[in-house]
């Protein structure tokens, strides 16, 4: 016996369905996928496309930074590898994908 809620009021409240319908679930999934696409998938695809374009535009003499932080000048370009001159008569071979960015001309002289 409850002192706060009368028994008649407690019985008068109809019990409705606990969950939503199929349409609400499908709509929620579509909204979730749209958010994931515009916040994660699309920006990643754009970055990958920009990186590929940058690698295709590389030419001999460009100043680059590798993913490991090495700065150098492109000495030779192959299909999968690039020779980067990091000091006078010191060349290393790195994968094309390891090139992080291309620097403006004259950056190495100031560094």
XYZ file of C-alpha atoms in Angstrom, residues 30-109:
80
model
C 21.042 6.432 -42.013
C 21.715 9.581 -39.976
C 24.575 7.837 -38.156
C 26.136 6.710 -41.458
C 25.809 10.222 -42.924
C 27.581 11.719 -39.914
C 30.364 9.125 -40.148
C 30.750 9.740 -43.886
C 31.024 13.518 -43.673
C 33.221 13.586 -40.558
C 35.595 10.641 -41.128
C 35.453 8.939 -44.523
C 35.215 11.944 -46.859
C 38.064 13.993 -45.296
C 40.339 10.925 -45.303
C 39.641 10.300 -49.000
C 40.381 13.961 -49.757
C 43.724 13.815 -47.885
C 44.694 10.620 -49.726
C 43.842 12.196 -53.089
C 45.862 15.340 -52.270
C 48.873 13.225 -51.192
C 48.721 11.171 -54.389
C 48.572 14.360 -56.483
C 51.572 15.765 -54.589
C 53.607 12.598 -55.209
C 52.794 12.620 -58.918
C 53.918 16.252 -59.194
C 57.328 15.645 -57.573
C 60.311 16.556 -59.718
C 64.069 16.543 -59.386
C 65.277 19.431 -57.232
C 62.139 19.714 -55.070
C 62.760 20.146 -51.362
C 60.805 17.607 -49.319
C 60.165 16.408 -45.775
C 59.855 12.678 -45.097
C 57.477 11.117 -42.622
C 60.421 10.630 -40.251
C 61.285 14.329 -40.335
C 64.275 14.292 -42.683
C 64.643 17.327 -44.933
C 66.317 16.985 -48.301
C 66.327 17.680 -51.984
C 65.030 15.147 -54.514
C 67.967 13.759 -56.487
C 66.326 10.945 -58.460
C 62.770 9.656 -58.871
C 61.893 6.026 -59.523
C 58.608 4.164 -59.658
C 58.419 3.298 -55.962
C 61.491 4.972 -54.471
C 63.013 8.440 -54.411
C 66.621 9.356 -53.723
C 66.803 12.315 -51.384
C 70.016 14.269 -50.877
C 70.174 15.201 -47.198
C 73.721 16.654 -47.263
C 76.511 17.170 -49.801
C 77.171 13.796 -51.478
C 74.861 11.997 -49.002
C 71.815 10.452 -50.620
C 69.239 8.157 -49.075
C 66.566 6.111 -50.757
C 63.020 6.421 -49.377
C 59.653 5.154 -50.501
C 57.473 7.646 -52.333
C 54.727 7.186 -49.762
C 57.148 8.330 -47.022
C 57.239 11.872 -48.434
C 55.087 13.965 -46.113
C 55.202 17.333 -47.867
C 56.982 19.474 -50.412
C 58.680 22.587 -49.056
C 58.901 25.971 -50.760
C 62.100 26.586 -52.764
C 64.999 27.882 -50.644
C 63.809 26.389 -47.355
C 66.895 24.195 -46.923
C 69.267 27.153 -47.324
